[in-house]
Coordinates of C-alpha atoms in Angstrom, one line a residue:
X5 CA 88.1 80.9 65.0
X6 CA 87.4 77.5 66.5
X7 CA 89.8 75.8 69.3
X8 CA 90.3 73.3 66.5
X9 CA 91.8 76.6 64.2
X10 CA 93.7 77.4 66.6
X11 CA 95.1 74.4 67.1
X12 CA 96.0 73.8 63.8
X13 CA 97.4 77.3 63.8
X14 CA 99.9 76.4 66.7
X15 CA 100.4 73.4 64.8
X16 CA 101.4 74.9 61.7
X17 CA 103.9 77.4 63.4
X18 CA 105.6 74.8 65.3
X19 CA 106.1 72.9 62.2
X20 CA 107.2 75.3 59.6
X21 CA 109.3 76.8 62.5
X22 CA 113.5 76.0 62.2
X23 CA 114.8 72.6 63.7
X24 CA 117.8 74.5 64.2
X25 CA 116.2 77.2 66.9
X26 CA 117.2 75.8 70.0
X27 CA 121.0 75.2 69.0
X28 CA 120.9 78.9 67.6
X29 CA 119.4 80.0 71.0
X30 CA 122.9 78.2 72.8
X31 CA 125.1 80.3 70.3
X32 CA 123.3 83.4 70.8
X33 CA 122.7 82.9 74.5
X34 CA 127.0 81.5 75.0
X35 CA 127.9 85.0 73.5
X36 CA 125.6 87.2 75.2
X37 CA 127.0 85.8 78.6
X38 CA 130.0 86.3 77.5
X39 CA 129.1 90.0 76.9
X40 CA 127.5 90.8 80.1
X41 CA 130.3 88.6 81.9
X42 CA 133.0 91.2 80.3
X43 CA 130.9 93.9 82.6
X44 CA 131.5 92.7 85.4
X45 CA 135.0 90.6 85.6
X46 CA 137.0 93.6 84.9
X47 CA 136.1 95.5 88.9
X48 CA 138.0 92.8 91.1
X49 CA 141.0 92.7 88.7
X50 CA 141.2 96.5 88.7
X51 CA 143.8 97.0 91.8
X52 CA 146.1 94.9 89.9
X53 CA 145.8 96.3 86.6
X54 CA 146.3 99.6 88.3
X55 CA 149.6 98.7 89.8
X56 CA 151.0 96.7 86.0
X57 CA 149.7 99.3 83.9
X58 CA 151.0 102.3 86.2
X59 CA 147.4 104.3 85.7
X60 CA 146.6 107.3 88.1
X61 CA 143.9 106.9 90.2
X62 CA 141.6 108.8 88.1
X63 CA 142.7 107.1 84.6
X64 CA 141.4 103.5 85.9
X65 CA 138.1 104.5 86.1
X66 CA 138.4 104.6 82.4
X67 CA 139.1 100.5 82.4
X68 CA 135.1 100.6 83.1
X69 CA 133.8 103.5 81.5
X70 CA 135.0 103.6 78.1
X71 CA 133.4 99.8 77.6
X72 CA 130.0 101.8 79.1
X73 CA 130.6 104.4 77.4
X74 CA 131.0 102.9 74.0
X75 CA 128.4 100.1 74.3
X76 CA 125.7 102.8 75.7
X77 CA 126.3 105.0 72.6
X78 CA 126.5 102.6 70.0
X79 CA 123.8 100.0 70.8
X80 CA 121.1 101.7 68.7
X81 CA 122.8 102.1 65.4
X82 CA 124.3 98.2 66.1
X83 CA 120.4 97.4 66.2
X84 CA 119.4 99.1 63.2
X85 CA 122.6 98.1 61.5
X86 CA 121.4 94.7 61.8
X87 CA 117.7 94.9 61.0
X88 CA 118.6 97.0 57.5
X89 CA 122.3 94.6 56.5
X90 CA 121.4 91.3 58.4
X91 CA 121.1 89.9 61.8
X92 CA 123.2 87.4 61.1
X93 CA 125.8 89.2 59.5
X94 CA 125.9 91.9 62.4
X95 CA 126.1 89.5 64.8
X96 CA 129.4 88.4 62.9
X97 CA 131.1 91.3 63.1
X98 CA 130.4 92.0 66.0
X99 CA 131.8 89.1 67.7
X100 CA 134.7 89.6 65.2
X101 CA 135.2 93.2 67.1
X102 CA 134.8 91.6 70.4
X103 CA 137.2 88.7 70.1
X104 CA 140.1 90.8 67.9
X105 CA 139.7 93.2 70.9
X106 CA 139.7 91.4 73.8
X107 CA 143.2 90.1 72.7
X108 CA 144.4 93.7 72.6
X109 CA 143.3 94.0 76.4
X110 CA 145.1 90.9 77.8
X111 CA 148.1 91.7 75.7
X112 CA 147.7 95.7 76.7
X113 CA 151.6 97.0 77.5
X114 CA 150.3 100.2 78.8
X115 CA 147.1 102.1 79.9
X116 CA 146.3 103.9 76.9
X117 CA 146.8 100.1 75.0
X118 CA 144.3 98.7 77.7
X119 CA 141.6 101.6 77.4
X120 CA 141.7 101.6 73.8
X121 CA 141.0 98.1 73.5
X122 CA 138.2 98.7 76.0
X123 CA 136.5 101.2 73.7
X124 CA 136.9 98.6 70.9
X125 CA 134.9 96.1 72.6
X126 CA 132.3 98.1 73.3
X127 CA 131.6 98.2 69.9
X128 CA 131.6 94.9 69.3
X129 CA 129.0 94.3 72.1
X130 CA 126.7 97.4 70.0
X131 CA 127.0 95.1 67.0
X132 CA 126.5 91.7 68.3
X133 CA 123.9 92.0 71.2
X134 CA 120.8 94.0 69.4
X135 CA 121.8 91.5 66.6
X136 CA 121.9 88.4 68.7
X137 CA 118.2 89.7 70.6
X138 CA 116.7 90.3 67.4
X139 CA 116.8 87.3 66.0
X140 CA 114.9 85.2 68.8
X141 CA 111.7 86.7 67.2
X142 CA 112.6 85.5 64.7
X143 CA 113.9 82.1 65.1
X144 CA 110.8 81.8 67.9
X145 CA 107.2 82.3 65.5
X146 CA 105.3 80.6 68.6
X147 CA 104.5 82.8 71.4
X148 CA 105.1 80.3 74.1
X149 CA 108.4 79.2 72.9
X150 CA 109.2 82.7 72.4
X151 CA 108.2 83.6 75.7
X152 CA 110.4 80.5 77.3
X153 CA 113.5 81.6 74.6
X154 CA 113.2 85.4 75.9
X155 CA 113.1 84.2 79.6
X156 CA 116.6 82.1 79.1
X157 CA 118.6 84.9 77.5
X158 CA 117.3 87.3 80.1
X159 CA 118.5 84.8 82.7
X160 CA 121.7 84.2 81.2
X161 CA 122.4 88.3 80.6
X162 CA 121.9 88.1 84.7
X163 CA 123.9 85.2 85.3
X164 CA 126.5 86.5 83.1
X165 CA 126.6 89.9 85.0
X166 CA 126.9 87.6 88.5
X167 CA 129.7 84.9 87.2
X168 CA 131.7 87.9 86.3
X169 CA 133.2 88.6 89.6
X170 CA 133.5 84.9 90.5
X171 CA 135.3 84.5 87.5
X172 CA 137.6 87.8 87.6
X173 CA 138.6 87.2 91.4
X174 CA 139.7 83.5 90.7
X175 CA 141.5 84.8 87.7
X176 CA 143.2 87.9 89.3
X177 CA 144.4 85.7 92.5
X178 CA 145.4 81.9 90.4
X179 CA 146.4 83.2 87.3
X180 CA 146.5 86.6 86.0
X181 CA 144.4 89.3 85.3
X182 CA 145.2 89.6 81.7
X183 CA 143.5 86.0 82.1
X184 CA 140.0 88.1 82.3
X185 CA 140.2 89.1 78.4
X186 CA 141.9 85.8 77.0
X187 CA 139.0 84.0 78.0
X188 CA 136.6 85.4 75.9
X189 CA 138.7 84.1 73.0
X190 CA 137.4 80.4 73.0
X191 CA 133.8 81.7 73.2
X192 CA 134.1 83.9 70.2
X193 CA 135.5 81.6 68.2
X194 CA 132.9 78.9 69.3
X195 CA 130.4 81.7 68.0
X196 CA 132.1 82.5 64.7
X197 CA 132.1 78.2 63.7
X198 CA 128.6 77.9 64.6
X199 CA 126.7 81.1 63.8
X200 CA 126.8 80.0 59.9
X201 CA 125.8 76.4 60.5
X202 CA 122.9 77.1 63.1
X203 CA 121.5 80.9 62.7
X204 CA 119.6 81.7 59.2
X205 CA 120.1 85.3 57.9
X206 CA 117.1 87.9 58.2
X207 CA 116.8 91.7 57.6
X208 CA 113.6 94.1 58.0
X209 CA 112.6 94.8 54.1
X210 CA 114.4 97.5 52.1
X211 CA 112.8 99.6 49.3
X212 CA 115.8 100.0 46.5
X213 CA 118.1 102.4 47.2
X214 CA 116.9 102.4 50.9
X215 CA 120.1 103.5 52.9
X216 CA 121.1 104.6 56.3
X217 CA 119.8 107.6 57.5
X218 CA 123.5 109.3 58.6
X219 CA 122.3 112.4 60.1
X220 CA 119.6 110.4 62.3
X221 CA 122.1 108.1 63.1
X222 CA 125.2 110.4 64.4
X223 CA 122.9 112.4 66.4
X224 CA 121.4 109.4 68.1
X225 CA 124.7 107.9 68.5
X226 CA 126.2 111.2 69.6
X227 CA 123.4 112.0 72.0
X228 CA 123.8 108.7 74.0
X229 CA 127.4 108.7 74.1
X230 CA 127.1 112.6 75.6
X231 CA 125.1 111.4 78.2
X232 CA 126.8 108.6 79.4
X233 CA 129.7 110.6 79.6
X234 CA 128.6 113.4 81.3
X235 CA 126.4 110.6 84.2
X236 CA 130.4 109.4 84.2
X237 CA 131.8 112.8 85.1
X238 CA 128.9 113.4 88.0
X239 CA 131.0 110.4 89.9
X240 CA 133.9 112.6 90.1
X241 CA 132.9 116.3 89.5
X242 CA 129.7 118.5 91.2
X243 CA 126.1 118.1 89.6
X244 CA 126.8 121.7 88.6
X245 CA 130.2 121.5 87.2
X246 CA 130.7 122.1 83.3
X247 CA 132.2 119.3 83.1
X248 CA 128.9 117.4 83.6
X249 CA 126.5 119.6 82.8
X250 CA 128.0 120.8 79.0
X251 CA 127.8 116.9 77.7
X252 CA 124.3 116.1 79.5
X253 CA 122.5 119.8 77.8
X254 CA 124.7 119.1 74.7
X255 CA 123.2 115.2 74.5
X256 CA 120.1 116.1 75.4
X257 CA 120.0 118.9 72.4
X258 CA 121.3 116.5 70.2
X259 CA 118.6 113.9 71.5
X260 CA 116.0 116.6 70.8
X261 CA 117.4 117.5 67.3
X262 CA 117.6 113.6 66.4
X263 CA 113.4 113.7 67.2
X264 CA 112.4 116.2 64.8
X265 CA 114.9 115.2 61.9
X266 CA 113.1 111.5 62.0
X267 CA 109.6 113.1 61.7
X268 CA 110.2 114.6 58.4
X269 CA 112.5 112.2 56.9
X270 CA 111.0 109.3 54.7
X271 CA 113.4 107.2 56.0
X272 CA 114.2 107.1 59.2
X273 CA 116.6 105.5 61.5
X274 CA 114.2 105.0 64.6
X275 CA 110.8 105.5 63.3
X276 CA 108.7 107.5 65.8
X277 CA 106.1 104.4 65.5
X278 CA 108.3 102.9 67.8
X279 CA 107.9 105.2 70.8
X280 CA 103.8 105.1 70.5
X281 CA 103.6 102.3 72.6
X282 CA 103.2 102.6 76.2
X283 CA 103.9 98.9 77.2
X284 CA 107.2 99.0 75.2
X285 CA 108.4 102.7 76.4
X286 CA 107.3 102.0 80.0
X287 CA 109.7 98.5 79.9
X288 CA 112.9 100.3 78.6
X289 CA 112.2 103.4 80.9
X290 CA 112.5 100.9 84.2
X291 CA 114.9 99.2 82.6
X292 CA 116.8 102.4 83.5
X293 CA 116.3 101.9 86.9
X294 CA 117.1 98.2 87.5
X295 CA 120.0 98.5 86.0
X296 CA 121.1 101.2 88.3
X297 CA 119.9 99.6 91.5
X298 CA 122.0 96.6 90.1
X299 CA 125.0 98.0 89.2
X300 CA 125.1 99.9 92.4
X301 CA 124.9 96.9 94.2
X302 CA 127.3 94.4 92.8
X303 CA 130.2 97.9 92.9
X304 CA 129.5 98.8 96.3
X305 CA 129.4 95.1 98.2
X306 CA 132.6 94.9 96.1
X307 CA 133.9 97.9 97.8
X308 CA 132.4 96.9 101.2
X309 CA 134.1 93.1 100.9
X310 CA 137.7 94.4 100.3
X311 CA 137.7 97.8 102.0
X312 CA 135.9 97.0 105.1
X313 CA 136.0 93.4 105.8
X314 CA 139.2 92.4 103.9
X315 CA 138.7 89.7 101.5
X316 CA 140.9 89.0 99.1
X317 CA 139.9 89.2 95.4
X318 CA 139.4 85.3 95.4
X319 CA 137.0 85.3 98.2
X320 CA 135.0 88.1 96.7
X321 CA 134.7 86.1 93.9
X322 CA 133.4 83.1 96.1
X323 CA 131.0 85.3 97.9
X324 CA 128.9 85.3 94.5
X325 CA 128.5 82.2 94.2
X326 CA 124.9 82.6 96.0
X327 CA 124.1 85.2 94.0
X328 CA 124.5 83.2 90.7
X329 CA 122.5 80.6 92.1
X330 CA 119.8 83.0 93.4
X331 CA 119.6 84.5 89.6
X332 CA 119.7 81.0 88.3
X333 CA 116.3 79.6 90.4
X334 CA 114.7 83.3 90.0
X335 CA 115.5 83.0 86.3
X336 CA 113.9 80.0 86.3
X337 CA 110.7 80.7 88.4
X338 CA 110.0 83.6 86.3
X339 CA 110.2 82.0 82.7
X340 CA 107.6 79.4 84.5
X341 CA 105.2 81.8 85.9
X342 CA 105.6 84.7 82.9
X343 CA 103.0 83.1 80.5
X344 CA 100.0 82.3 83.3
X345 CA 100.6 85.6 85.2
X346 CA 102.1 88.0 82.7
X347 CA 105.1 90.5 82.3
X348 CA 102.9 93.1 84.2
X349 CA 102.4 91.2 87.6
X350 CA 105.8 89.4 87.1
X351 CA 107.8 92.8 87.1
X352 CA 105.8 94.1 90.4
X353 CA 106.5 91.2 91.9
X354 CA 110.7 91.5 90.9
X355 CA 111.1 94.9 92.4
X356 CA 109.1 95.1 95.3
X357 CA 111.1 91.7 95.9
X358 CA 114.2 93.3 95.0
X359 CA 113.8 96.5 96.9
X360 CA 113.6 93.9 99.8
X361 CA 116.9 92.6 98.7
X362 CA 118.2 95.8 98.8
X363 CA 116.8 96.5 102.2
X364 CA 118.0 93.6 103.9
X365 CA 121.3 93.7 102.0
X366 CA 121.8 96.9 103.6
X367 CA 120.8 96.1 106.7
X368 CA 123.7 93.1 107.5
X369 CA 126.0 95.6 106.6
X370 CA 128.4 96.0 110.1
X371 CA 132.0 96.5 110.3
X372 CA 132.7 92.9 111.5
X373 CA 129.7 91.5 109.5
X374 CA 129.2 87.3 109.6
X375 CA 128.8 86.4 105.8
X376 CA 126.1 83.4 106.6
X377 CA 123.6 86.5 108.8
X378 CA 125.1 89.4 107.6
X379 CA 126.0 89.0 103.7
X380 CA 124.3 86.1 102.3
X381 CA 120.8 86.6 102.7
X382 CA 120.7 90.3 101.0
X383 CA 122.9 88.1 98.4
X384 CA 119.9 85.6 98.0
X385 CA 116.7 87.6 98.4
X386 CA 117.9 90.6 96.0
X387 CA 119.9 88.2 93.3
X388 CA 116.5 85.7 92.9
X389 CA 113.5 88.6 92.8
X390 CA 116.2 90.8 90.3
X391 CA 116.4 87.5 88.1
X392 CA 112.5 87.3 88.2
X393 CA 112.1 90.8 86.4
X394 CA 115.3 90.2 83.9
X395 CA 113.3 88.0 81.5
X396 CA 109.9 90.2 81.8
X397 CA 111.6 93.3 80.8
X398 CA 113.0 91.9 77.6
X399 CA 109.0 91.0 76.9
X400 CA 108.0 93.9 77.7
X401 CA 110.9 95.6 75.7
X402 CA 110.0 93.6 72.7
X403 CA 106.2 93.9 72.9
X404 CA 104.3 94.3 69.6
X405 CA 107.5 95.0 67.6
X406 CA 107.5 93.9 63.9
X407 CA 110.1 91.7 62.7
X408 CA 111.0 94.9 60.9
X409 CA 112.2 96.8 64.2
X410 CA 113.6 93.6 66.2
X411 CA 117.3 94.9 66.2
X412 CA 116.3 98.2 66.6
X413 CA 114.1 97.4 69.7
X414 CA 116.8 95.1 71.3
X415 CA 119.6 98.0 70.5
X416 CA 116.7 100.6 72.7
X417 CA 116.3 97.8 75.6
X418 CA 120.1 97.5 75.6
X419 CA 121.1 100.7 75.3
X420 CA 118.7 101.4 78.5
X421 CA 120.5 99.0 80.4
X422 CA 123.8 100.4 79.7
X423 CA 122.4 104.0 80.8
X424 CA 120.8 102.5 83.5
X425 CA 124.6 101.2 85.1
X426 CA 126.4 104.6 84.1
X427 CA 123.5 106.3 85.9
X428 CA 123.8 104.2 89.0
X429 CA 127.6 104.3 89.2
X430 CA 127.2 107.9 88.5
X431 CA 124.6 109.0 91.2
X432 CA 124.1 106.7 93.9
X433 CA 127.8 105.3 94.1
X434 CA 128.8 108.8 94.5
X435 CA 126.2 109.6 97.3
X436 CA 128.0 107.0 99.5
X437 CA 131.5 108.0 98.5
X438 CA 130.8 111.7 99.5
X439 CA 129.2 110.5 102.6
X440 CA 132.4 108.6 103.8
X441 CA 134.4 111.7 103.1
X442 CA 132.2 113.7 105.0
X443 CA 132.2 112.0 107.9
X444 CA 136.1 110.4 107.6
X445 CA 136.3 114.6 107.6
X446 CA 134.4 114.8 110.5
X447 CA 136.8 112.2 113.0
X448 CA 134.5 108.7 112.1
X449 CA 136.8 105.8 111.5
X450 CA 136.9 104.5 108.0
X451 CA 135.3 101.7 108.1
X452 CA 132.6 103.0 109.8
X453 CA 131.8 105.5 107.2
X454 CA 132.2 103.4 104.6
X455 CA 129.6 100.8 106.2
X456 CA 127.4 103.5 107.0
X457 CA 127.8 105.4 103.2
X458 CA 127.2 102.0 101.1
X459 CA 124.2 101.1 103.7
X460 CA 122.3 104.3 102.8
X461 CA 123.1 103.8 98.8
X462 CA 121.9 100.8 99.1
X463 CA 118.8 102.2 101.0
X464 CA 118.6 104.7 98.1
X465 CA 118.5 102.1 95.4
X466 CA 115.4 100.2 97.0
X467 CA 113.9 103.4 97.0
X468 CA 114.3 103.6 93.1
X469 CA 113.1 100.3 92.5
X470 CA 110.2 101.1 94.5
X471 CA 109.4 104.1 91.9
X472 CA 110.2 101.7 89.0
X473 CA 107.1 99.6 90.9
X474 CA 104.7 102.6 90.8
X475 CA 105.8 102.9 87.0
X476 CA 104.5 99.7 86.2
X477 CA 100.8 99.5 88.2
X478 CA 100.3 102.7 86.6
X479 CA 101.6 102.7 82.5
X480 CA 101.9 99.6 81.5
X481 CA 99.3 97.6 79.8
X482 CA 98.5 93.6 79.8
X483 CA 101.5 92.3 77.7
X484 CA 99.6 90.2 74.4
X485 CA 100.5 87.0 74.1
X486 CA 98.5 86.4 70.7
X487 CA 101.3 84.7 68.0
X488 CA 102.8 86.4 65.0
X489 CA 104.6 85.6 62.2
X490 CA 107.8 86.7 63.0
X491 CA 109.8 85.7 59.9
X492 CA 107.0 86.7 57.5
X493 CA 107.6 90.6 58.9
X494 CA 111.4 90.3 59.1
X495 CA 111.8 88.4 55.4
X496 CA 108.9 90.2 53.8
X497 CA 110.6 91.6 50.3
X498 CA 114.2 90.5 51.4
X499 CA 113.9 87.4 49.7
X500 CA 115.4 88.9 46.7
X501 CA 118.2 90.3 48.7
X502 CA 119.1 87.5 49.7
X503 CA 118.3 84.8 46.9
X504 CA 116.3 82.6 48.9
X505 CA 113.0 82.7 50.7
X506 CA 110.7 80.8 53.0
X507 CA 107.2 80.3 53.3
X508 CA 105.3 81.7 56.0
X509 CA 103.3 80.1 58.6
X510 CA 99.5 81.0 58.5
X511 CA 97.9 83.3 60.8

């Protein structure tokens, strides 16, 4: 093909492509911070829900996990929900779910009120997110704009996940904390007025008849949720304990169950296809272990600000504020530099920088530590490299998948995330706790344990990402940036479903 056919190629995919794209990427990208705020804004609030709602110490835990929980087990049937009923439609509901829900929160008259809602929403972020990621293949047919569209909602996912605790400690101190769940009111309601007007409808194609696989689906669903639960029981209970290890075995069983029915049904649920290539498996696999470095470290310098050096929840809040900007400049570097250099070099770069972070972070870490030498530049280096590999891993996550499986492969980049956290809050978060109580046990002040115990989880973490580094020089391959037609795959014998159709670009 000439450089003039490939010009004219671009060309045509820019042309045929939907004017509409960029206002749908603002709806999709509004909700999705919304979602990965909801994460986050709940930790600084939680001393004060604990005293309203009278929980025991061991029930508030629950205030977190069963949001985890749910979204973790859930997010792969959400994805396939979508890609076989409609992205659009999905997407609906599920910010439906999340809105109805979060209302039952900031209205919650008692714990059980408050964790039920919590469950709820977790839902509703398994519906709406794989929805909302797979349909920026969609509305994006040109690789670059793809590429740039990808980078923003992986960079608002981050920024989302920093704002959170900015936003809950400023709520929890000026208002209320049952201000924390209102708020995600106006932005769902934004969503549901603007989804119809901005977002087409798309679905992978459906032979008649062509249902949901149940039996692939409950034992995927129940597998994840196992897990989950049982990396949530290993924060409070022994490795060993039944307890944790009956629902890890029983998951992993189910997980291993769920594999062989899909090879011998015609129709399955995840399609084993999916898991053939490296690039794709190697991106959600280190996904895993992000996540956990980054979930360790936003709980634990939570922990560390109010425990040790005694800020109040609204200057806990404040103290992210570098961290948000960090993200924002690193989200903004790497969508830059992601189409010359590639996802490959881009995530090296991310976690080696990270690891960094995480070293330095730990290192400020002193009983009476200054916030401008101590704090801040752990803040600053780990928040802008962490941002760098947010957008590269949902590339990587969606590389070579058909607009068939674009719900499907957002729910299995998702769900990793969400595993990712639980396994972070569940292993390194516990190493520092039981180091504190060791050596509080032992006749070491408090506050010196606790400095001590975070500093070496922290240590830990930058170890991990260090591994997640190898990972990637070693398995994955040179991410393709050749264009496809997106909405030719996801349409492709829809059109009748849906009574309309469009006309594919050429390629």
């Amino acid at each position: 093909m000439s450089s003039a056919d490939k010009e004219t190629q671009g060309g045509s995919v820019l042309a045929d492509a939907d004017p509409r794209r960029w206002a749908a990427l603002a709806v999709l990208t509004a909700m999705q911070f919304m979602l990965m705020m909801d994460v986050t804004v709940v930790n600084i609030a939680l001393p004060q829900i604990e005293d309203d709602l009278d929980f025991s110490p061991g029930g508030l835990a629950w205030v977190v996990n069963a949001y985890v929980l749910t979204a973790g087990g859930f997010l792969l049937l959400g994805g396939r929900l979508s890609d076989m009923f409609g992205r659009r439609k999905i997407f609906i509901a599920g910010v439906l779910v999340f809105g109805l829900s979060s209302v039952v929160c900031g209205a919650a008259a008692n714990s059980g009120m408050l964790v039920g809602g919590r469950f709820v929403q977790g839902f509703g972020e398994a519906l709406a997110g794989p929805a909302a990621l797979g349909l920026i293949p969609v509305l994006f047919r040109d690789a670059k704009e793809r590429t740039k569209a990808l980078g923003i909602w992986g960079g608002m996912a981050a920024v989302g996940s920093a704002v959170g605790s900015v936003v809950g400690g400023a709520l929890t101190d000026l208002v209320d904390w049952r201000w924390i769940f209102f708020i995600n009111i106006p932005v769902a309601v934004f969503a549901l007025i603007m989804v119809p007007r901005v977002i087409p409808e798309s679905r992978m194609a459906r032979a008649p008849g062509q249902g949901i696989d149940a039996v692939g689906a409950l034992s995927v669903t129940g597998g994840l949720v196992a897990i989950v639960y049982g990396l949530l029981q290993a924060a409070d209970d022994p490795w060993g304990s039944t307890d944790v290890l009956l629902p890890l075995f029983g998951g992993i069983a189910l997980l291993i169950f769920m594999a062989v029915w899909e090879s011998r049904v015609p129709d399955p649920m995840i399609p084993l296809r999916f898991f053939t290539n490296r690039t794709r498996v190697t991106s959600n696999g280190v996904s895993v272990l992000a996540l956990a470095a980054f979930y360790t470290y936003a709980f634990l310098l939570t922990l560390y600000l109010q425990q040790v050096l005694d800020y109040s929840p609204m200057k806990t809040g404040l103290t992210y504020i570098p961290f948000t900007v960090a993200i924002g400049v690193g989200m903004g570097v790497s969508t830059a530099l992601m189409p010359r250099l590639g996802v490959k070099p881009i995530l090296m770069i991310s976690f080696l920088g990270s690891a960094g972070g995480l070293l330095l972070a730990a290192g400020g870490l002193a009983t009476d530590a200054s916030f401008l030498t101590g704090i801040m530049p752990g803040l600053l280096v780990y928040g802008f490299f962490n941002a760098v590999g947010f957008p590269a891993l949902t590339n990587g996550a969606l590389h070579e998948v058909t607009g068939q499986d674009a719900g499907l492969a957002s729910g299995v980049q998702t769900a990793m995330q969400q595993v990712g956290g639980s396994l972070g809050l569940a292993t390194l978060v516990p190493l520092a706790l039981r180091y504190v109580n060791d050596h509080v046990a032992d006749g070491d002040l408090p506050q010196i344990a606790q400095t001590e115990g975070y500093a070496l989880a922290l240590r830990a973490a930058a170890g991990i990402l260090v591994v997640a580094t190898v990972l990637v020089l070693l398995l994955m391959d040179k991410v393709d940036s050749k264009p496809r037609d997106a909405v030719a795959e996801a349409t492709s014998g829809a059109a009748a479903a849906e009574g309309t159709s469009r006309t594919p670009a050429a390629s």
